[in-house]
Coordinates of C-alpha atoms in Angstrom, one line a residue:
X133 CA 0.0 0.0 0.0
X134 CA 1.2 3.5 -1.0
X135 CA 2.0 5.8 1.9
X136 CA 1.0 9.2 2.5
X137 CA 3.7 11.8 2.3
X138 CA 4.6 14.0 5.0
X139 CA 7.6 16.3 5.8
X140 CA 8.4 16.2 9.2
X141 CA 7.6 19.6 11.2
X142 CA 10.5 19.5 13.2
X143 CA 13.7 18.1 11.3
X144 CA 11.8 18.9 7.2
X145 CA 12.8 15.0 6.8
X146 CA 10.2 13.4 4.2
X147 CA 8.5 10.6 5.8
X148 CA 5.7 7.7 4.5
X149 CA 3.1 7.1 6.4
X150 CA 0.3 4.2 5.2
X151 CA -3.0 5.7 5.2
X152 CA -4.5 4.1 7.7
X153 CA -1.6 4.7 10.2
X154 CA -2.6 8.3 10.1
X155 CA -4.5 8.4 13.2
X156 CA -1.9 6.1 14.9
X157 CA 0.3 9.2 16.2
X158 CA 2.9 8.4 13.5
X159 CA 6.8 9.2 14.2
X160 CA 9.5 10.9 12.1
X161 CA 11.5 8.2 10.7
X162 CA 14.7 10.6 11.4
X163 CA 14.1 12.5 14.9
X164 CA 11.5 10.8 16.6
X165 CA 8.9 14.3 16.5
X166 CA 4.9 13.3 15.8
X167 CA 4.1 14.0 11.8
X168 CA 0.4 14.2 13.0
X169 CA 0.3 16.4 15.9
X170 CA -2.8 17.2 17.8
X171 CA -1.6 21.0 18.6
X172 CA -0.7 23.7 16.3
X173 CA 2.7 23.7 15.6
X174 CA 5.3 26.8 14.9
X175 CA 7.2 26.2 11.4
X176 CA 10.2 27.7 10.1
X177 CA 10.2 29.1 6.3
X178 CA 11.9 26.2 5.5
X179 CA 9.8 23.5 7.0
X180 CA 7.0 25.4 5.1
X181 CA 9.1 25.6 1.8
X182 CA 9.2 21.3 1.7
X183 CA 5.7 21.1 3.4
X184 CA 3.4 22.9 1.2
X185 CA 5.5 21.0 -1.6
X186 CA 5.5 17.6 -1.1
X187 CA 2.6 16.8 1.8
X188 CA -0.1 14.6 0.4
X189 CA -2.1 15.4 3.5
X190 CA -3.4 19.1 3.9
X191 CA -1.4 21.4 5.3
X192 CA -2.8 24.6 7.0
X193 CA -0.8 27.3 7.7
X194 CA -2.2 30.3 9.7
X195 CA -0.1 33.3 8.7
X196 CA 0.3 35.7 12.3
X197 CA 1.9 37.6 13.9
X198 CA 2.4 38.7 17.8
X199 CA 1.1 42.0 17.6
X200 CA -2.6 41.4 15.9
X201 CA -5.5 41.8 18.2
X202 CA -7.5 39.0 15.7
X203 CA -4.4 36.9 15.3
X204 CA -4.6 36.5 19.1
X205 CA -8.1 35.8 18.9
X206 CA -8.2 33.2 16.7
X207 CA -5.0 31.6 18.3
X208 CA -7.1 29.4 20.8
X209 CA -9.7 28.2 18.6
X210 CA -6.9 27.2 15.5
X211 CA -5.2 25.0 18.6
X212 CA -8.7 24.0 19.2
X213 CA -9.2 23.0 15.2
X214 CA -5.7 21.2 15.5
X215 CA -7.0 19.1 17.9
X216 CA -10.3 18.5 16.0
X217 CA -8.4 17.4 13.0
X218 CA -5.6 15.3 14.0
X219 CA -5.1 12.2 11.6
X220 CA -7.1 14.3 8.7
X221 CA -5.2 17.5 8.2
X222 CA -2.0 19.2 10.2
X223 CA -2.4 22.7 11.3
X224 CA 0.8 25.0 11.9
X225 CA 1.6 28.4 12.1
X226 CA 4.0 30.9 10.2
X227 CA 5.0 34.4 12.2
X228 CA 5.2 36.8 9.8
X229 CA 6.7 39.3 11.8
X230 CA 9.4 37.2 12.1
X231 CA 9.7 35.3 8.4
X232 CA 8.4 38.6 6.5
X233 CA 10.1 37.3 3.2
X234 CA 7.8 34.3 3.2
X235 CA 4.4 36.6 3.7
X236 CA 5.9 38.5 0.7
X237 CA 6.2 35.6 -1.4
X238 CA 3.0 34.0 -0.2
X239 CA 1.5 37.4 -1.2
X240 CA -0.2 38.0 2.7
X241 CA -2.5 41.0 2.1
X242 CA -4.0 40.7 5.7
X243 CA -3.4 38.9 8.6
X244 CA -4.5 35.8 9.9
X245 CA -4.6 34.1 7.0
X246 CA -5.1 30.7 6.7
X247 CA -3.7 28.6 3.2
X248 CA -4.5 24.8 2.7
X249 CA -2.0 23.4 0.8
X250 CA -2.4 19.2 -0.7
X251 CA -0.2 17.4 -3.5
X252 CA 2.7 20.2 -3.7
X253 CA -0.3 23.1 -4.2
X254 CA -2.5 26.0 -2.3
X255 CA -6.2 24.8 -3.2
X256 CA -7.8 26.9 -0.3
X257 CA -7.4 30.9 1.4
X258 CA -9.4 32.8 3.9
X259 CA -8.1 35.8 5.7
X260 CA -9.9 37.1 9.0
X261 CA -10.5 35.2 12.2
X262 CA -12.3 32.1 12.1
X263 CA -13.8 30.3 15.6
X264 CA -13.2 26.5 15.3
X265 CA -16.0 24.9 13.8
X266 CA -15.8 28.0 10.9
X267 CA -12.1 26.2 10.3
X268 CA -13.0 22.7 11.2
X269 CA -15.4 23.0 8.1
X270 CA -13.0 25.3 6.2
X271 CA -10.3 22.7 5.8
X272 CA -9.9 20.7 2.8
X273 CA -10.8 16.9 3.3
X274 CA -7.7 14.2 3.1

């Protein structure tokens, strides 16, 4: 059986992971970090860069930064979503303060905004804050 492909959100190593392992709390083949994680997890431009590449499962990246009042707002209910969707779809977040050369190339009008990316392409966008079940429903299906 095929495998699912996922980059690892921690070391960027390219894993496979049979489909229905997904929901098993799978492990990075290289460092040992979950490839489904049931939290929202902080990525660096290049963990992104491979991610929204090469993951066959979706990828949502909120796009945030510290200082936006909605950004903080929707913070909770994203973590909330992550949790909601483990083993479906992997949720992680981009500071744009900090990587402003990626929300340039991503061409980030308005913060948060969320991008769904499957099979090496963006298929989904929505800027503004969204409460959990808004991007529970929002979020492509694997």
């Amino acid at each position: 059986m095929a495998g699912k492909k996922l980059t690892c959100l921690k070391c960027a190593q390219l894993n496979r992971v049979p489909f229905d392992k997904l929901t098993d709390n799978p492990k990075c083949g290289s460092c040992g970090a979950a490839l489904m994680p049931s939290k929202a997890v902080e990525i660096t431009p290049a963990v992104f860069a491979k991610a929204s590449a090469s993951d066959d499962v979706p990828l949502v990246v909120d796009f945030w930064a510290p200082w936006c009042g909605p950004c903080k707002m929707m913070g909770p209910e994203f973590e909330k979503a992550a949790g909601k969707l483990s083993g479906q779809a992997r949720l992680v977040k981009l500071n744009t303060q900090t990587h402003q050369s990626v929300s340039g190339k991503m061409r980030i009008k308005g913060i948060p905004t969320m991008i769904a990316f499957q099979n090496g392409r963006e298929v989904k966008r929505q800027a503004g804050a969204m409460k959990v079940g808004q991007i529970v429903g929002w979020v492509p299906s694997n």
